[in-house]
Coordinates of C-alpha atoms in Angstrom, one line a residue:
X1 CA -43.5 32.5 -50.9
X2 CA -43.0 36.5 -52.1
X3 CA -45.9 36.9 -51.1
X4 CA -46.3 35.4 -47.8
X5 CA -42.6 37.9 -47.3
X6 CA -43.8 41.0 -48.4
X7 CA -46.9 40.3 -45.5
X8 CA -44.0 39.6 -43.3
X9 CA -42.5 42.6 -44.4
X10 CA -45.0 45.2 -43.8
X11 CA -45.7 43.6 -40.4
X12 CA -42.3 44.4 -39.3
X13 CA -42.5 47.8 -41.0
X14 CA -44.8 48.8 -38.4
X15 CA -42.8 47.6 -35.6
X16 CA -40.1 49.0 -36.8
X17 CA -42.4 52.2 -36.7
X18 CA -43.7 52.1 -33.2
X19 CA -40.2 51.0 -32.1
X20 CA -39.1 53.9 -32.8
X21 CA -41.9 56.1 -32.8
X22 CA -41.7 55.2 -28.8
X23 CA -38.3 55.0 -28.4
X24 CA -38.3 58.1 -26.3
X25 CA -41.1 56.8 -24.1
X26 CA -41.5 58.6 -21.3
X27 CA -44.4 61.3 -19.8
X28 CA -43.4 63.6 -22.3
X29 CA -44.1 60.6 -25.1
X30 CA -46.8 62.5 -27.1
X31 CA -44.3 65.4 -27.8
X32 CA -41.7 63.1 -28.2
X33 CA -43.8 60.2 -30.6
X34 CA -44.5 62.0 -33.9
X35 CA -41.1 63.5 -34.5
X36 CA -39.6 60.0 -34.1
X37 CA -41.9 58.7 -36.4
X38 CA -41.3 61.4 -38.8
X39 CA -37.8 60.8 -38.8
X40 CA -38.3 57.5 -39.2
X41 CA -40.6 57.8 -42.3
X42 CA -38.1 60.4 -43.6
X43 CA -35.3 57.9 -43.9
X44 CA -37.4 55.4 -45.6
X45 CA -39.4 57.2 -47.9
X46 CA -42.1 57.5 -45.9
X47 CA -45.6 59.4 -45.1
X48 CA -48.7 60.2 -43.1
X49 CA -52.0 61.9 -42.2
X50 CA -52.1 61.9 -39.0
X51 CA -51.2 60.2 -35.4
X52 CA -52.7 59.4 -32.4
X53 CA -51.4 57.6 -29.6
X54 CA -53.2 57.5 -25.7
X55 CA -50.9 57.1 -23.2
X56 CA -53.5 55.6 -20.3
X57 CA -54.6 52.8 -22.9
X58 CA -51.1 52.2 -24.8
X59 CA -52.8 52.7 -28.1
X60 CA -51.4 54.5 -31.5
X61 CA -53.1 54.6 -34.3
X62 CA -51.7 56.2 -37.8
X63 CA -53.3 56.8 -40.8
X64 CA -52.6 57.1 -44.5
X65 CA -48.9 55.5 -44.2
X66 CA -47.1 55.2 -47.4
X67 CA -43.6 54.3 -48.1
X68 CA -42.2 54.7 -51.9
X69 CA -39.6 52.8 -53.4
X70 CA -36.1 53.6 -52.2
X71 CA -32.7 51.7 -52.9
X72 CA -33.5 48.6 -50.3
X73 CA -36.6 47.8 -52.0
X74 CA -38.5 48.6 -55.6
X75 CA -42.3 48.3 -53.8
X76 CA -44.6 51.1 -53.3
X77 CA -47.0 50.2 -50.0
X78 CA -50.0 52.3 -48.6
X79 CA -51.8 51.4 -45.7
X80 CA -55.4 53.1 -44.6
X81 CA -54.7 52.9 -41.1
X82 CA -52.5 51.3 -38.1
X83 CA -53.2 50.2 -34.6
X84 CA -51.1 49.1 -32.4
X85 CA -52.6 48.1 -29.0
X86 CA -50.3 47.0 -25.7
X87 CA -47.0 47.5 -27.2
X88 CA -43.9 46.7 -24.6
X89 CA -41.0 49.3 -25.9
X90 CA -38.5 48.2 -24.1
X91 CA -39.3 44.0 -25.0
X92 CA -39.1 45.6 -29.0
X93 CA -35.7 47.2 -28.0
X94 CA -34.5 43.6 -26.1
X95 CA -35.8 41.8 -29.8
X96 CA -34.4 44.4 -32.5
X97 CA -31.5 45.9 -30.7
X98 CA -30.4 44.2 -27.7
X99 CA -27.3 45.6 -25.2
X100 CA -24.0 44.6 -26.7
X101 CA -22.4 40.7 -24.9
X102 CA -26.0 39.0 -24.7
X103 CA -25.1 35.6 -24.3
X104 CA -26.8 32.8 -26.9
X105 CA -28.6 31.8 -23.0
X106 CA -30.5 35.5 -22.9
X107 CA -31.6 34.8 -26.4
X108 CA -33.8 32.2 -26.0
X109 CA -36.6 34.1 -23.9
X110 CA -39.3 35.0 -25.5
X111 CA -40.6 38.6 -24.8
X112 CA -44.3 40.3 -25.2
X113 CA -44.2 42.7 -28.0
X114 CA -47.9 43.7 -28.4
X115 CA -51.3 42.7 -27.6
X116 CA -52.8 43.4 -31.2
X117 CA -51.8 44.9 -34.4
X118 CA -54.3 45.7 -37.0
X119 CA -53.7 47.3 -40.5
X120 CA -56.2 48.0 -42.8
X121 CA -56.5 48.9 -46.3
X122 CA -52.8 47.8 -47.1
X123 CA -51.9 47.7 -50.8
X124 CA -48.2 46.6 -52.2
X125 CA -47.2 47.2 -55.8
X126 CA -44.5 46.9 -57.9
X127 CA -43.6 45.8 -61.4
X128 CA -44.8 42.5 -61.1
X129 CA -47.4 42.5 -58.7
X130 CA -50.2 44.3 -57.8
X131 CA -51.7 43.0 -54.2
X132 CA -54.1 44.5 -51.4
X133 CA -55.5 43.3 -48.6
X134 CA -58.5 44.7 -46.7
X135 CA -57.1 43.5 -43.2
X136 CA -54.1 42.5 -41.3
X137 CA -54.9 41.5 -37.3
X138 CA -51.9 39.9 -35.2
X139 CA -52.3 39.0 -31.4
X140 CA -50.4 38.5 -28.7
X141 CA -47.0 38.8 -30.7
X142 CA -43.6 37.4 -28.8
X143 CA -40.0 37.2 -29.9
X144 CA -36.8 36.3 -29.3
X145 CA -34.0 38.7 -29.3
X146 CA -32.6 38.6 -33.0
X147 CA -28.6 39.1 -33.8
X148 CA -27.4 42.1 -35.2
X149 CA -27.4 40.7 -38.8
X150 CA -30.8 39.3 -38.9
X151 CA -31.9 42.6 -37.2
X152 CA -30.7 44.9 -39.4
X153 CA -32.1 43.2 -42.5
X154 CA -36.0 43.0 -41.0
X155 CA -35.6 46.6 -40.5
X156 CA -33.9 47.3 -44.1
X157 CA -36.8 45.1 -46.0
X158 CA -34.0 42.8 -47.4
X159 CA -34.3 39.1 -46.5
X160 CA -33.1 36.6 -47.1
X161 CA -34.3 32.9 -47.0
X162 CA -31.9 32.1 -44.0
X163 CA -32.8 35.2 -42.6
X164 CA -36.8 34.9 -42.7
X165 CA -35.9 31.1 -41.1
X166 CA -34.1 32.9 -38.6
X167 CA -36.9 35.7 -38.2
X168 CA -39.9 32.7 -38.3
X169 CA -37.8 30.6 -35.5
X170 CA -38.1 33.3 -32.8
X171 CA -41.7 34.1 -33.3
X172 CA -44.9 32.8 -31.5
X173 CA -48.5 34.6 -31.6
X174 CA -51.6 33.6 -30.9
X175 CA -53.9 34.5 -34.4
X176 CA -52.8 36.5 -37.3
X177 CA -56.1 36.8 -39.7
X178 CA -55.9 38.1 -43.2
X179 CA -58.8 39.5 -44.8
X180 CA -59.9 40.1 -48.7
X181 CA -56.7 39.4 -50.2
X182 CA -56.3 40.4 -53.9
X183 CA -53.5 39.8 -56.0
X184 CA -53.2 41.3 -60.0
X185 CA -49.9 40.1 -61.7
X186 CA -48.6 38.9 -65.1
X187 CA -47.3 35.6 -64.3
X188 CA -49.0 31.8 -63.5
X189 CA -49.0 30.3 -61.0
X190 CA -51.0 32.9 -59.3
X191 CA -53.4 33.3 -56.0
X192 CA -55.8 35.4 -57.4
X193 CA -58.1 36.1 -53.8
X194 CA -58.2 34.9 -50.9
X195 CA -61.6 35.8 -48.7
X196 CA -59.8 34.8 -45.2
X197 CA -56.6 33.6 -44.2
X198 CA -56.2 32.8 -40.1
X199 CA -53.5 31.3 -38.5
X200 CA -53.7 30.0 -34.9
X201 CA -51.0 29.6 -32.4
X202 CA -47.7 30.2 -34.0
X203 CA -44.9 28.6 -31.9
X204 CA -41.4 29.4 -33.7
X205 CA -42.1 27.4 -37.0
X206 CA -45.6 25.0 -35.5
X207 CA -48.6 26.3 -36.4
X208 CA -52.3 24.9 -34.6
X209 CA -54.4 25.8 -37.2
X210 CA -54.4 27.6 -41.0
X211 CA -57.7 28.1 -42.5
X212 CA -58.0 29.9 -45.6
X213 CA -61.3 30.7 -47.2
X214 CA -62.8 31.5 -50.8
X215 CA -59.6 31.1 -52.3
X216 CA -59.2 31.6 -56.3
X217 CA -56.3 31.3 -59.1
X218 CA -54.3 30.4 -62.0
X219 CA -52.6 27.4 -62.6
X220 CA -49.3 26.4 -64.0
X221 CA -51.1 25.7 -67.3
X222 CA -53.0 28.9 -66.9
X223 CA -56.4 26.7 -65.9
X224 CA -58.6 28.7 -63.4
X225 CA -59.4 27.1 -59.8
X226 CA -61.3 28.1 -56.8
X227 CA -61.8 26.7 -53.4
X228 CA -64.2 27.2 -50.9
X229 CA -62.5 26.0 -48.1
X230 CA -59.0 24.8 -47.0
X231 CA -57.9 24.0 -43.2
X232 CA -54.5 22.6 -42.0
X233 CA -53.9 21.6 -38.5
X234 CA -50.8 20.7 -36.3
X235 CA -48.6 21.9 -39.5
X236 CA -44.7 21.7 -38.3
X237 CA -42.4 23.9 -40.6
X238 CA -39.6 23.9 -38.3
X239 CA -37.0 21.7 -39.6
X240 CA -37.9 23.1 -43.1
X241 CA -37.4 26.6 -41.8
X242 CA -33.7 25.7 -40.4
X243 CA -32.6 24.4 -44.0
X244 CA -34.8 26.6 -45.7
X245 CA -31.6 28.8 -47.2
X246 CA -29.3 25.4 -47.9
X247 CA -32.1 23.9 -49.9
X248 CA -33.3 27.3 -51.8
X249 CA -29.4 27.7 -52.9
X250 CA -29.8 24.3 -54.0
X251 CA -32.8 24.9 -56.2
X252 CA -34.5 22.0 -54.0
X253 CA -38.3 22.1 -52.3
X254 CA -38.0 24.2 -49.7
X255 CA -40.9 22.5 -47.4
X256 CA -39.3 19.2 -47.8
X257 CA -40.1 18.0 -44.2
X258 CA -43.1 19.9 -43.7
X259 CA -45.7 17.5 -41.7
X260 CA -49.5 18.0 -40.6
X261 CA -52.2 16.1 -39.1
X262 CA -54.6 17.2 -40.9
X263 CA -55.5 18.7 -44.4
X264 CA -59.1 19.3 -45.5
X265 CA -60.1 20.7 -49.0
X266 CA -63.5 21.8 -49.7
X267 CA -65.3 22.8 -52.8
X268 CA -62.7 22.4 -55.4
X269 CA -63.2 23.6 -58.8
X270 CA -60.8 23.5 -61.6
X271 CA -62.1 25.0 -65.1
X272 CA -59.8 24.3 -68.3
X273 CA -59.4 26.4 -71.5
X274 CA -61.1 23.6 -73.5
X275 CA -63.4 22.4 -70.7
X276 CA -67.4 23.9 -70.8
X277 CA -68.0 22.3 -67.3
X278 CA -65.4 22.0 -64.6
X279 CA -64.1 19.4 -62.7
X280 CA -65.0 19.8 -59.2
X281 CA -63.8 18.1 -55.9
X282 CA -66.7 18.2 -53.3
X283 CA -63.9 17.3 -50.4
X284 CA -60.2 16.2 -50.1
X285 CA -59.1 15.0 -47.1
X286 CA -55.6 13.8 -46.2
X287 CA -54.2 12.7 -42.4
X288 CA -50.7 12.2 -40.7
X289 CA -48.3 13.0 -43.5
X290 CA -44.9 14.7 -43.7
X291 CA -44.2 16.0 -47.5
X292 CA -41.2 14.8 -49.4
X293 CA -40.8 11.6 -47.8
X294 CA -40.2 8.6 -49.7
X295 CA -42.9 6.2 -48.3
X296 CA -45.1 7.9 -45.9
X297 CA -45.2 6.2 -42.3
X298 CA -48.7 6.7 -41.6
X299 CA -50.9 8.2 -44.8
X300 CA -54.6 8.8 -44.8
X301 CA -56.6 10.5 -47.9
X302 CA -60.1 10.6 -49.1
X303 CA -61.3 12.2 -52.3
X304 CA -65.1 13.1 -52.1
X305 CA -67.9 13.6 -55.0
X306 CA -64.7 13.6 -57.4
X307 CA -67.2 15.1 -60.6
X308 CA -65.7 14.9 -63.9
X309 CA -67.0 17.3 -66.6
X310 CA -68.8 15.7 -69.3
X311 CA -66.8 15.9 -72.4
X312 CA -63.9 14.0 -70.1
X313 CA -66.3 11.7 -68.6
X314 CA -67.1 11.1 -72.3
X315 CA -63.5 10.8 -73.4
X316 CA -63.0 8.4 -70.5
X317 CA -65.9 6.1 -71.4
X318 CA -65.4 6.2 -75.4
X319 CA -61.8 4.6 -74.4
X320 CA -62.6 2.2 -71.8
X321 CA -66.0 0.9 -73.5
X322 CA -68.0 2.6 -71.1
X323 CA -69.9 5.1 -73.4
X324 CA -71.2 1.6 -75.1
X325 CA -72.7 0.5 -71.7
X326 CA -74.5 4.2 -71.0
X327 CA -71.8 5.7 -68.8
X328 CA -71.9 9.5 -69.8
X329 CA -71.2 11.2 -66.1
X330 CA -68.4 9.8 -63.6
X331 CA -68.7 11.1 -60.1
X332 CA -66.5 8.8 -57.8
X333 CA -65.5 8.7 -54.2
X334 CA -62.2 7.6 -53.4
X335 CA -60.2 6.7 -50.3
X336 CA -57.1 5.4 -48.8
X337 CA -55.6 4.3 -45.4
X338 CA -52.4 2.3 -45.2
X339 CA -49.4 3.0 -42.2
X340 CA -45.4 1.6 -43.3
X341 CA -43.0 0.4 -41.0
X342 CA -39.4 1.4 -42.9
X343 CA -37.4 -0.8 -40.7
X344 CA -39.5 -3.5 -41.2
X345 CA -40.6 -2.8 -44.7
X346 CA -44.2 -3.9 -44.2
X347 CA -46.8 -1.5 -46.1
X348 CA -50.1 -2.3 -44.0
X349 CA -53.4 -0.9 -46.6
X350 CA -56.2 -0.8 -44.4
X351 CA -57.9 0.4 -47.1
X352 CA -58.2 1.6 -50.6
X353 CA -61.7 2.0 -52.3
X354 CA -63.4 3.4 -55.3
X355 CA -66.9 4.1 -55.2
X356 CA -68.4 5.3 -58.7
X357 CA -71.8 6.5 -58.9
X358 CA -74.1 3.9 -60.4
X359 CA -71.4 1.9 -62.0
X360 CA -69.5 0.1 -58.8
X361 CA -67.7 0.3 -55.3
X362 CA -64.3 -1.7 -54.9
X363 CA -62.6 -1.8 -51.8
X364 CA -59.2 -4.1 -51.2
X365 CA -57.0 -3.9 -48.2
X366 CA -54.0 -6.2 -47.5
X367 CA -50.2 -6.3 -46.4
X368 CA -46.9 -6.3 -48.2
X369 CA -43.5 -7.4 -47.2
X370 CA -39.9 -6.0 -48.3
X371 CA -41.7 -2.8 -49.5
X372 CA -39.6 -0.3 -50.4
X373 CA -38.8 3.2 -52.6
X374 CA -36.9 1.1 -55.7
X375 CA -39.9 -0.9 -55.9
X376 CA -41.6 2.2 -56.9
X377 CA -40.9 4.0 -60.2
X378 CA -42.4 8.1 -60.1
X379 CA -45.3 7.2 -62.3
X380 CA -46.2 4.2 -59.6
X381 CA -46.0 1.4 -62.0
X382 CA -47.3 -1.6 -60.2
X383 CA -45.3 -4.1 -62.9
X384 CA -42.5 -2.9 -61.4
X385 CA -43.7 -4.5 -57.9
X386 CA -42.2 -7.9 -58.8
X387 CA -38.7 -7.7 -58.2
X388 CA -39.0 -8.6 -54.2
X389 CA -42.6 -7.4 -52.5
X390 CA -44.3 -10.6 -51.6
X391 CA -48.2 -10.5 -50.7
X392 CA -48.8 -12.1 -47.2
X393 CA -52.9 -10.9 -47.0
X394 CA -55.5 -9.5 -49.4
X395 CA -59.0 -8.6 -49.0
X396 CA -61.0 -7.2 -52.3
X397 CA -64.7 -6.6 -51.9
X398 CA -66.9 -5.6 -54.8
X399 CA -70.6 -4.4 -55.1
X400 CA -72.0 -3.9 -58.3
X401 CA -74.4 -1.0 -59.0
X402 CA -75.3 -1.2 -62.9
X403 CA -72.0 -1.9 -64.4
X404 CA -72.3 -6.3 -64.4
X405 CA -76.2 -5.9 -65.7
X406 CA -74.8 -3.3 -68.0
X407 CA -72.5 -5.6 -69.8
X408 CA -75.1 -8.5 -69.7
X409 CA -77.4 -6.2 -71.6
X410 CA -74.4 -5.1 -73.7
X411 CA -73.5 -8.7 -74.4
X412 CA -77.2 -9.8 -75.4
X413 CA -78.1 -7.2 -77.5
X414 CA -74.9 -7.6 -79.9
X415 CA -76.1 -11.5 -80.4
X416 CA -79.8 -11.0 -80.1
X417 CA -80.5 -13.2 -77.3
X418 CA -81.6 -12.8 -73.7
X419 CA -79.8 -11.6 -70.7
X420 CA -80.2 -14.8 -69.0
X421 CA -78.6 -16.9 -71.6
X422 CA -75.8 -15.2 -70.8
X423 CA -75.7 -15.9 -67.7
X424 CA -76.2 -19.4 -67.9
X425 CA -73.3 -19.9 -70.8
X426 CA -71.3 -18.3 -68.3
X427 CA -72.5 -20.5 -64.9
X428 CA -71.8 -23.5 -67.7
X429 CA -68.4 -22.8 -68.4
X430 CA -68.1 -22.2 -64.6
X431 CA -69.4 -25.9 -64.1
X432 CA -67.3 -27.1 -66.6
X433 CA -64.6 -26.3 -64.5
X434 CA -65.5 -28.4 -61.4
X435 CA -62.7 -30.9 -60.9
X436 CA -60.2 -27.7 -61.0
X437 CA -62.1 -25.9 -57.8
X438 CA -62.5 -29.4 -56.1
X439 CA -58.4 -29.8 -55.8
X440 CA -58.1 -26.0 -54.2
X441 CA -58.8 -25.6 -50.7
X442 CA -62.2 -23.9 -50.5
X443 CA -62.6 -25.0 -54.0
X444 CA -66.5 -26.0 -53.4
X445 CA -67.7 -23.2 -51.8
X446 CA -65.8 -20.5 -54.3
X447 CA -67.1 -21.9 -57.5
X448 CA -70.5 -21.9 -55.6
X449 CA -70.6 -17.9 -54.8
X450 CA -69.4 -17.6 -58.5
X451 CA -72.1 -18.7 -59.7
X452 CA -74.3 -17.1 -57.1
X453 CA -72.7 -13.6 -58.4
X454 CA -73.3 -14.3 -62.3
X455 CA -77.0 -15.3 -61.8
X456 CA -77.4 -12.3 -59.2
X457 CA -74.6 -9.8 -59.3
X458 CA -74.9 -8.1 -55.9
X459 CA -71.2 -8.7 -54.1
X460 CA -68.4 -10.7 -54.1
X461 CA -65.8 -11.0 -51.5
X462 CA -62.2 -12.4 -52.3
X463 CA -60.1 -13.1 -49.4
X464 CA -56.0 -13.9 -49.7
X465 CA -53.8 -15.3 -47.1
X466 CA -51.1 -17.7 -48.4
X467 CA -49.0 -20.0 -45.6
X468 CA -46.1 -17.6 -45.9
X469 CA -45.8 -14.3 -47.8
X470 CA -45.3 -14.7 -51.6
X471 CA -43.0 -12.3 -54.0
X472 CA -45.9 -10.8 -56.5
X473 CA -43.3 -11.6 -59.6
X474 CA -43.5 -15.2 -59.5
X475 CA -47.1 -15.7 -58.7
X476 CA -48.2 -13.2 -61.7
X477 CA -46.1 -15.7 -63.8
X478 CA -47.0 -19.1 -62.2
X479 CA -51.3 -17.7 -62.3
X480 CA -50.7 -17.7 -66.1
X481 CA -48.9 -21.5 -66.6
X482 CA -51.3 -23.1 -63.9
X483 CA -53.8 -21.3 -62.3
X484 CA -54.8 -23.9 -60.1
X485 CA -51.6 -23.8 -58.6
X486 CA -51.9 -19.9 -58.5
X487 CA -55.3 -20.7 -56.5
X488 CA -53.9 -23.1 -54.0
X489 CA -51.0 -21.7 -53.3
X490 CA -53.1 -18.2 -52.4
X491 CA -55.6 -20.0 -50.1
X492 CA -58.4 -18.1 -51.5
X493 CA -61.8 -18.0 -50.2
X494 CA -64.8 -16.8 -52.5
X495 CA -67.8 -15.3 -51.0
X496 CA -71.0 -13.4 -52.5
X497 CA -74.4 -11.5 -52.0
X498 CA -73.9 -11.6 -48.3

């Protein structure tokens, strides 16, 4: 956030510059333009090379500006160089000091400030921070006229959070691109880089389009990560922005409200202190969801080439039993897709699958009834689902890759026999079992794909759908006294190696 303000500050530095650099406008501008900016530079610790501004094609451009600390603000910024293309003075004059008895009405126009500003070689430092960027562009800038208050602060460099709500609300431009952004500083979390930062069509809090590019830094635990790639489209910040102040007073998350359409992560690394490989992310991908509330209304997220480094993997396997099977890497995919209805309480999971490579894929949709938030606990323990949610459909489908042969192998060689005596003292015990599967409905055919799946462990399909929902709390205890009961009850139908 301090950072994304100080940005905000320097861009309104150098309208505040040109405002009144041009304040004067008229055909005697270029004798009138550099002694306005001098003053202006004079009463805020301020500096240049030189100036140049061409009244036919509305351009200025400065070069070597530099402001030092002063009383309003401990931060030391140089910029290489300024341009300012198209400016409107008198629209800047409406925005940052408009006529005395505007009505709240007048205020809600939107005026054209500039075509494009571009700064270049900016650098801000103070005690803390350290951060330069090689280039700032902003097109096609609008604004509503601000109040006094809000006015006077953008041009003082003191904000705050209200204030840059305020500021943010009467904004719109077309692109603002960021370029080569470093930042050195003694405290984690940190952004490190940035390659590219673009932001496309700004309307008073919504924003199209943010993508960000080659993006590094530090961790709350002080573990390094990079990413190639992040993009965010149809991002809304403008409820967020209006209670921004109220919630920051509060010590609460700021962007409580904040909702996209679409976030995509791309090459994720993340390198700890004790880790020799990292773990990387090829792609996260996440759809239609607004941050902070309870239970999403529509949620969509995939996790991509999820590679774990090998001493995890290792410490995974040695405590599941999967470093006795052979399992020494774990790359998995994994994806979800479910939409809630609050009024109805009805959580819909169109899909949630786990693919790991050469171990197993497991997908399971379904619907729930009477879902809600106190069903949850913050660490999502599903034991805590039995109070009232109730199962009305369920749909699990898993294909094996290595993992089933695996633990025949696993099984054989620990008693010296063959793999498919195994399998047989399991189809046995299966058999055994016969007059149970006859009294279920589909009872035949389900103990005939479970044997089918032992002998040749391709897929299985298990599909749920009871007569009437039923509360997951009673039919976890009643599958443990009688699970025939369990089984008839669930109308459950058994497929495999289709």
């Amino acid at each position: 956030m301090k950072k994304s303000l100080t940005i905000i500050l320097v861009l309104f530095v150098a309208i505040a510059v040109v405002y009144w650099a041009n304040e004067y406008a008229s055909d005697t501008v270029e004798a009138n333009i550099e002694p306005s900016v001098r003053d202006f530079l004079e009463q805020h610790n301020g500096r240049y090379d030189s100036l140049d501004y061409d009244v036919l094609t509305n351009v200025l451009v400065i070069r070597n500006l530099s402001f030092e600390p002063n009383e309003a603000t401990s931060q030391r910024v140089e910029i290489a160089r300024v341009e300012l293309r198209g400016a409107d003075m008198a629209n800047m004059q409406r925005v940052f000091d408009p006529p005395a008895g505007v009505d709240l009405n007048n205020r809600q126009k939107f005026y054209d400030l500039w075509s494009e500003l571009v700064i270049e070689g900016l650098s801000v430092d103070n005690a803390e921070r350290s951060n330069r960027i090689g280039k700032i562009s902003l097109r096609d800038l609008q604004m509503k006229p601000l109040d006094g208050t809000s006015a006077d602060l953008v041009m003082d460099g003191l904000l705050r959070a209200e204030d840059v709500a305020a500021v943010l609300l009467s904004v719109r431009f077309d692109a603002l691109s960021i370029q080569d952004f470093r930042e050195t500083t003694n405290r984690v979390p940190q952004i490190e880089a940035v390659r590219l930062i673009e932001m496309r069509q700004f309307d008073a809090g919504a924003i199209w389009k943010i993508q960000i590019e080659g993006l590094s830094g530090t961790t709350d635990d002080g573990d390094d990560v990079t990413m190639r790639a992040l993009e965010v489209t149809a991002l809304d910040l403008t409820r967020d922005l209006r209670l921004a102040g109220e919630r920051m007073r509060r010590g609460e998350n700021v962007f409580h409200d904040t909702a996209f359409e679409t976030l995509r992560a791309e090459g994720i690394e993340l390198i700890e202190s004790d880790m020799i490989r990292p773990v990387r992310l090829e792609a996260l991908i996440i759809t239609e969801l607004t941050l902070g509330r309870d239970i999403p209304a529509s949620l969509s997220f995939e996790l991509k080439a999820f590679d774990l480094p090998l001493e995890t993997a290792e410490e995974i396997s040695s405590q599941s039993g999967l470093a006795e099977l052979g399992y020494t890497k774990i790359v998995l995919d994994l994806a979800y897709q479910a939409t809630y209805d609050e009024k109805a309480r009805r959580l819909a999971v169109q899909n949630l699958s786990v693919a790991i490579v050469d171990m197993a894929e497991i997908e399971f949709s379904g619907i729930l009834h009477d879902v809600g938030l106190d069903d949850f606990t913050t660490e999502f323990d599903l034991s805590m689902l039995g109070s009232g949610v109730k199962l009305a459909e369920a749909h699990l489908h898993y294909a094996d890759g290595s993992l089933i042969e695996r633990l025949y192998e696993r099984e054989a060689r620990s008693r010296g026999i063959a793999k498919e005596r195994i399998q047989a003292e399991i189809i046995n015990r299966l058999g055994d079992q016969k007059m149970f599967f006859q009294l279920a409905p589909n009872g035949t055919a389900t103990l005939a794909a479970l044997k089918a799946f032992v002998k040749d462990p391709q897929t299985i399909t298990i599909h749920v759908q009871p007569a009437v929902p039923i509360a997951l709390g009673p039919l976890a205890i009643g599958a443990l006294l009688s699970p025939q009961l369990a089984l008839m009850t669930l109308n459950v139908t058994v497929t495999a190696n289709d």
